[in-house]
mmCIF file of C-alpha atoms in Angstrom:
data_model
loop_
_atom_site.group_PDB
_atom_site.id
_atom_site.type_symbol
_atom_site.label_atom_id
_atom_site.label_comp_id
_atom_site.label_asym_id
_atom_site.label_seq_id
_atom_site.Cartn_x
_atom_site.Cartn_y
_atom_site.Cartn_z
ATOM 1 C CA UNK A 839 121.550 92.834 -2.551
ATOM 2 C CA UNK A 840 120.350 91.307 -5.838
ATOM 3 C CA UNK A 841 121.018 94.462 -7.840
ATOM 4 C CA UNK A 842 122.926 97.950 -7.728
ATOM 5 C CA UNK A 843 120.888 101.152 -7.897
ATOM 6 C CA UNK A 844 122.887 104.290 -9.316
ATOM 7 C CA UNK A 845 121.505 107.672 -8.124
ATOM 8 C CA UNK A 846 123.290 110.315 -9.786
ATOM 9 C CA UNK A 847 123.612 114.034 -8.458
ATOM 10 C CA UNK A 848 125.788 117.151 -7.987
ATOM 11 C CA UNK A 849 127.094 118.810 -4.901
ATOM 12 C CA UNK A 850 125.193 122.386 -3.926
ATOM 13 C CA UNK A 851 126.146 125.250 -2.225
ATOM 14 C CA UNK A 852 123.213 127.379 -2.078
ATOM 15 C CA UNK A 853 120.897 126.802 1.143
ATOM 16 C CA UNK A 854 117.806 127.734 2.670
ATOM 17 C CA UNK A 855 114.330 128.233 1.590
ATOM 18 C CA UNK A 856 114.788 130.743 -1.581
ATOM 19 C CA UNK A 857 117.299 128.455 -2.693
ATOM 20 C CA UNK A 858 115.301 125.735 -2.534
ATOM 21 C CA UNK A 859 112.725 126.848 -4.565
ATOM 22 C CA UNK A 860 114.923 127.822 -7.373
ATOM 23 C CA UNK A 861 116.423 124.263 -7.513
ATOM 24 C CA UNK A 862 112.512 122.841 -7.833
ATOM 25 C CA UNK A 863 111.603 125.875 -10.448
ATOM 26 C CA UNK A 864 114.922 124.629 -12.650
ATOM 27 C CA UNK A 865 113.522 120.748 -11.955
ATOM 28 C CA UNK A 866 115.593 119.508 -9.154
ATOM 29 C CA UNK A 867 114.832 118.195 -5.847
ATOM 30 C CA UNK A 868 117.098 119.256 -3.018
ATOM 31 C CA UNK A 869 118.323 117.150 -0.304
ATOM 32 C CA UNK A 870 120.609 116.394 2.061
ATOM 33 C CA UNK A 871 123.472 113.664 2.541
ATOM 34 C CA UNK A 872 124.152 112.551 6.224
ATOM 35 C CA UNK A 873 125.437 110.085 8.550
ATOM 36 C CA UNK A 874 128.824 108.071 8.451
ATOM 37 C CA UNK A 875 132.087 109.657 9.461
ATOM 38 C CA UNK A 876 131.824 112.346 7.297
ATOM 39 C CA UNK A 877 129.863 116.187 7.511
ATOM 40 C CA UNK A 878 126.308 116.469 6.118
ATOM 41 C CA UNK A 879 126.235 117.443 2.272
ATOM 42 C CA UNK A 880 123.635 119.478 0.441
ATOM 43 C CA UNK A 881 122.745 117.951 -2.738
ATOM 44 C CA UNK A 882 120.752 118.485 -5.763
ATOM 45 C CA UNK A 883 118.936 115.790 -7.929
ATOM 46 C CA UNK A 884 117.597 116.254 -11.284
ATOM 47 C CA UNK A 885 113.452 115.638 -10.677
ATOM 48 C CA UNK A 886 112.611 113.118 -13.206
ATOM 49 C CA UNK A 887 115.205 111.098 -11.885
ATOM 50 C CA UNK A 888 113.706 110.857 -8.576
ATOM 51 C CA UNK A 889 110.508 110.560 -10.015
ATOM 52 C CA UNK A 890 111.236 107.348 -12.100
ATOM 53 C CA UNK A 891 113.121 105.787 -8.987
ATOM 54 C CA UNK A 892 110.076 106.760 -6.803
ATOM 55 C CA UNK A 893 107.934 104.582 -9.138
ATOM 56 C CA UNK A 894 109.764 101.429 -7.369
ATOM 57 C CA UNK A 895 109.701 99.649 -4.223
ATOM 58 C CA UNK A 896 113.256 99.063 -4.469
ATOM 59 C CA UNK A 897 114.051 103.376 -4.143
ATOM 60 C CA UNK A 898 112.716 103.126 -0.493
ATOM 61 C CA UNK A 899 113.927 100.040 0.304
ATOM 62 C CA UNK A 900 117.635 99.502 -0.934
ATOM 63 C CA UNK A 901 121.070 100.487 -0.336
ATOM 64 C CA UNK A 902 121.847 102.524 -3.271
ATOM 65 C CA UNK A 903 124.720 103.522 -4.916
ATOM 66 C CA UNK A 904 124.465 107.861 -5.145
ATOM 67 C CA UNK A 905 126.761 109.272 -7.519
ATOM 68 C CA UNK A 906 127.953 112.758 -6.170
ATOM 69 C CA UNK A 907 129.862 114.438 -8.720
ATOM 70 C CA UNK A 908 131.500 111.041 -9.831
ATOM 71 C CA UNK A 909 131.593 109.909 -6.037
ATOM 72 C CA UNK A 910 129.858 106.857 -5.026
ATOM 73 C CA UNK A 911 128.489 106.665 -1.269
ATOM 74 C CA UNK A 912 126.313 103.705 -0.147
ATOM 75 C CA UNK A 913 123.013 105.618 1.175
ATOM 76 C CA UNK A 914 119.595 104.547 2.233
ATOM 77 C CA UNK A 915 116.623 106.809 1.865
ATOM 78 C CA UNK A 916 115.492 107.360 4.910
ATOM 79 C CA UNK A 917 112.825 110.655 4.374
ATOM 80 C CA UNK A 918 111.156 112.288 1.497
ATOM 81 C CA UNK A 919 108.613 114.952 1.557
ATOM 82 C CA UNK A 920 106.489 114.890 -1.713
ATOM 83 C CA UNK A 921 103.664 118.443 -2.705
ATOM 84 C CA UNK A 922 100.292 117.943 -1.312
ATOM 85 C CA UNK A 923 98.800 117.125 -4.548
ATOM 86 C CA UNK A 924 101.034 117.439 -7.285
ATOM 87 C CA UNK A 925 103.498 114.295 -8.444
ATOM 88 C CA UNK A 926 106.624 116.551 -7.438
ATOM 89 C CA UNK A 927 109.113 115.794 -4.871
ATOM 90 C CA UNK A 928 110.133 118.735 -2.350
ATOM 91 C CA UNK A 929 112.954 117.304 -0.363
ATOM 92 C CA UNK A 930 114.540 114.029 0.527
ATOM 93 C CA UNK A 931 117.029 113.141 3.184
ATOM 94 C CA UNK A 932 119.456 110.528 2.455
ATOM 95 C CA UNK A 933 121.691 108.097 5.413
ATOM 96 C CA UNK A 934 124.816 107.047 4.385
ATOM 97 C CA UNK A 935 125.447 104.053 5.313
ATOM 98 C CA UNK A 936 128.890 101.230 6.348
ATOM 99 C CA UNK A 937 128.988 97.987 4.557
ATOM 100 C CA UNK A 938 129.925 96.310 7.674
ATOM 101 C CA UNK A 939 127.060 97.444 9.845
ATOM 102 C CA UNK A 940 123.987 95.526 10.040
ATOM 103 C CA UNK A 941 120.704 98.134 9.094
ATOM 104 C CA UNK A 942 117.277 98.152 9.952
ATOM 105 C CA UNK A 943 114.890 98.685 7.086
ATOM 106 C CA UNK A 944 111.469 98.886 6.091
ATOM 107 C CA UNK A 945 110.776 95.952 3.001
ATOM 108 C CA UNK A 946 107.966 95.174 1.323
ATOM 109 C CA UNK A 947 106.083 91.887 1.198
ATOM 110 C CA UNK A 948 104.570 90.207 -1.581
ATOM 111 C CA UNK A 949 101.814 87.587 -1.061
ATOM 112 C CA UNK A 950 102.120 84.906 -3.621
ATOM 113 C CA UNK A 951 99.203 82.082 -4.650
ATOM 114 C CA UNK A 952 96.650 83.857 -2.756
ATOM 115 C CA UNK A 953 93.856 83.067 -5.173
ATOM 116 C CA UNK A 954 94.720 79.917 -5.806
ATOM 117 C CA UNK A 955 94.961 78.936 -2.149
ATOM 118 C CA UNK A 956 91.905 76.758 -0.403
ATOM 119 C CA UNK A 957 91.168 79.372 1.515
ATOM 120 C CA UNK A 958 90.920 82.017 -1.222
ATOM 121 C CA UNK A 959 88.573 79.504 -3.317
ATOM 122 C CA UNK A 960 86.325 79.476 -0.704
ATOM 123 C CA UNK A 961 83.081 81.392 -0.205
ATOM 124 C CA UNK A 962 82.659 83.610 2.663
ATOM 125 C CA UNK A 963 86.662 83.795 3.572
ATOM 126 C CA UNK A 964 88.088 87.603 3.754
ATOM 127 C CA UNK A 965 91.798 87.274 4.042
ATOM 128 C CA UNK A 966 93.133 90.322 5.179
ATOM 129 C CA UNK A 967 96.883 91.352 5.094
ATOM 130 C CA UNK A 968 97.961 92.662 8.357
ATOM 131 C CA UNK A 969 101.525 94.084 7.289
ATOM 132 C CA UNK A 970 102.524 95.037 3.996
ATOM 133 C CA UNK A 971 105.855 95.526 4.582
ATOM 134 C CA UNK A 972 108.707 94.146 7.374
ATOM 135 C CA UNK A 973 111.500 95.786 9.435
ATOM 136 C CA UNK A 974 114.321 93.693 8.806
ATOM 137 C CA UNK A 975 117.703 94.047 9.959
ATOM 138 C CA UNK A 976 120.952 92.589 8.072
ATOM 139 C CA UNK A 977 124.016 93.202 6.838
ATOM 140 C CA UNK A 978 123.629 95.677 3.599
ATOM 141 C CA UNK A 979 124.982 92.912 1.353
ATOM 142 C CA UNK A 980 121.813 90.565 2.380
ATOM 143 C CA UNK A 981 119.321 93.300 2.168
ATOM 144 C CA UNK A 982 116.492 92.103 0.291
ATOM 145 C CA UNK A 983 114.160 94.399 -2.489
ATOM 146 C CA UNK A 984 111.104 92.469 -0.625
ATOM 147 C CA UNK A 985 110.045 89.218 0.902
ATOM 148 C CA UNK A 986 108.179 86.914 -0.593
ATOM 149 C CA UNK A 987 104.825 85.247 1.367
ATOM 150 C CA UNK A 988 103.874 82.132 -0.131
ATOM 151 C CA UNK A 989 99.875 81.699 1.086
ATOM 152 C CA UNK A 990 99.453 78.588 -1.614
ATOM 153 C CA UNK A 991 98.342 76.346 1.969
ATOM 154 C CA UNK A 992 96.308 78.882 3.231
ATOM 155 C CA UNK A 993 93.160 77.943 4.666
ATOM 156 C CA UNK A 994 90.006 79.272 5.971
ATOM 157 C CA UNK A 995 90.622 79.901 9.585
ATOM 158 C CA UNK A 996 94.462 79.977 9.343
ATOM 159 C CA UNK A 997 96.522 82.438 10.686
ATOM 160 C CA UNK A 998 100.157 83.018 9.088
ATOM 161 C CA UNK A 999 102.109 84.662 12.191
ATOM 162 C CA UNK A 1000 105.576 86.681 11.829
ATOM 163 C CA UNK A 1001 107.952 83.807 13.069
ATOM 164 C CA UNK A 1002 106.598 81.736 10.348
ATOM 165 C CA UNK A 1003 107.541 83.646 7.105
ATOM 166 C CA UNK A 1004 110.612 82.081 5.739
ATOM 167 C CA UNK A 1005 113.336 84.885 5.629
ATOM 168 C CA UNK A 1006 117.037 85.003 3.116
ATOM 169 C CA UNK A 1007 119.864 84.056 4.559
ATOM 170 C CA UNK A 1008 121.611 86.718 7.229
ATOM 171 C CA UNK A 1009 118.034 88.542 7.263
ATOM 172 C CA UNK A 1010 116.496 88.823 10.898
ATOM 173 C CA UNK A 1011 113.046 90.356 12.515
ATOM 174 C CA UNK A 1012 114.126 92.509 15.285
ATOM 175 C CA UNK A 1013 110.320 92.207 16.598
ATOM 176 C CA UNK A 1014 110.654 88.638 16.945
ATOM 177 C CA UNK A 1015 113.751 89.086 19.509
ATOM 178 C CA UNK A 1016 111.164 91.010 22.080
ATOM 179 C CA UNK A 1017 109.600 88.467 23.009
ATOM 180 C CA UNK A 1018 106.195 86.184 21.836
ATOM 181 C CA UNK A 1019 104.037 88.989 22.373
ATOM 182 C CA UNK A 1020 105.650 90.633 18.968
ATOM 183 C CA UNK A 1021 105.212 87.806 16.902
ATOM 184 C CA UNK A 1022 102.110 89.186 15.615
ATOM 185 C CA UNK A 1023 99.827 88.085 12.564
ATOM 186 C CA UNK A 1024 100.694 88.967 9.416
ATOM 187 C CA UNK A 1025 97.769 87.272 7.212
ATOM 188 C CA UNK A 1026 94.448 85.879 8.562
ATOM 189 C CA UNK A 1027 91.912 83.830 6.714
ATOM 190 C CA UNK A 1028 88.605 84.015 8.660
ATOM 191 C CA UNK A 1029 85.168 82.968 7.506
ATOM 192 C CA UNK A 1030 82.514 86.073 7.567
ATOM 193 C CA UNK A 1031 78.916 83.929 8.124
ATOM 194 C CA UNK A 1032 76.002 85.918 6.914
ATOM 195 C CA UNK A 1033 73.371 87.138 9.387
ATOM 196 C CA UNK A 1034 69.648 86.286 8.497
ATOM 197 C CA UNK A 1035 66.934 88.378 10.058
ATOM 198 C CA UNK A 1036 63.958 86.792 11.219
ATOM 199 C CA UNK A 1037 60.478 87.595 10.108
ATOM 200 C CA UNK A 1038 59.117 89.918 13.017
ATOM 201 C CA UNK A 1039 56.349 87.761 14.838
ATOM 202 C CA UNK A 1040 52.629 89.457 14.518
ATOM 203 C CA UNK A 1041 52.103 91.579 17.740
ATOM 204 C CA UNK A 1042 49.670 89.908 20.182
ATOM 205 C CA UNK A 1043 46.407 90.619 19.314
ATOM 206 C CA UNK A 1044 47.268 91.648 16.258
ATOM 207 C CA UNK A 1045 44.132 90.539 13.637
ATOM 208 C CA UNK A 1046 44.851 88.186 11.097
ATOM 209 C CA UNK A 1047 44.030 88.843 7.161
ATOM 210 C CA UNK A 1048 40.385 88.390 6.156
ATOM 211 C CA UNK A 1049 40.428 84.799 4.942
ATOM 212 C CA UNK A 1050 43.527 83.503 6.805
ATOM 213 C CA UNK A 1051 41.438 80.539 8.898
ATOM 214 C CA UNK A 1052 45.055 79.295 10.524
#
């Protein structure tokens, strides 16, 4: 991990629907603590602090350190519900998680030198990004915030495949252990030609202009 994420909240002891809606009236987002050797906890975090952590990749993607009550536990988010249409946060669900354990989690890519790459120079070449994020599994220590695609060599035609992204150290794709069939494309660069419709042919019989001697 290239950074530590505090999450602070406080321990709750109210439950169940009524409650719930109190805790988002007052501006704070319920959820729930699980996993580990230890009993699920009920939790309460104040709103704008999940909505400023929400605003980055690394929220969904990290180990992070929540502070219960002065208590640190290593958690991963692992589910969020968010209000049809209003930037509020109903509920999120939170994995602890052990330090010696490898983890599987979803991490974002980021495509670097795409513009500048032959293929994106040239004229009539879509590239299209197949995945925009990876399921990676490591140790928590060697979890990355995202992986990094460099497509500076791209070119039209060329396909960049799963096995051939360059990974950190202790960081695996459990897709590529399943066999060839899972080592699927992650970028293609193919060339979209343009169709040109003929002129429709004069129907036979048809009668020329006046004037048109040919």
């Amino acid at each position: 991990m290239s950074k530590t994420h505090e999450i602070k909240a406080e321990s709750r002891k109210d439950e169940g629907k009524g409650a719930s809606r109190r805790l988002r009236r007052a501006l704070f987002v319920p959820a729930v603590v699980y996993g580990g050797k230890l009993p699920p906890q009920s939790i309460q975090i104040e709103h704008n602090t999940i909505l400023l952590a929400a605003k980055h990749e690394w929220f969904f993607s990290s180990v992070l350190d929540l502070n219960i009550d002065g208590a640190v536990q290593k958690v991963l988010v692992r589910d969020w519900q968010k209000h049809p249409y209003k930037q509020q946060m109903m509920h999120m669900d939170f994995l602890r998680i052990d330090e010696n354990a490898a983890v599987r989690v979803n991490v974002p890519l980021h495509f670097l030198n795409q513009e500048s790459s032959p293929a994106g120079k040239t004229s009539g070449v879509v590239i299209s990004h197949n995945l925009t994020e990876l399921e990676v599994s490591c140790l928590p220590k060697d979890l990355p915030e995202f992986i990094e695609l460099d497509l500076g060599d791209l070119k039209p035609g060329d396909i960049v495949h799963l096995s051939q992204i360059k990974l950190p150290k202790g960081v695996e794709l459990p897709a590529l252990h399943l066999g060839a069939d899972h080592d699927i494309a992650v970028v293609t660069a193919n060339t979209v030609k343009e169709e040109v419709e003929a002129a429709p042919a004069a129907a036979e019989g048809e009668e020329k202009p006046a004037g048109d001697k040919k």
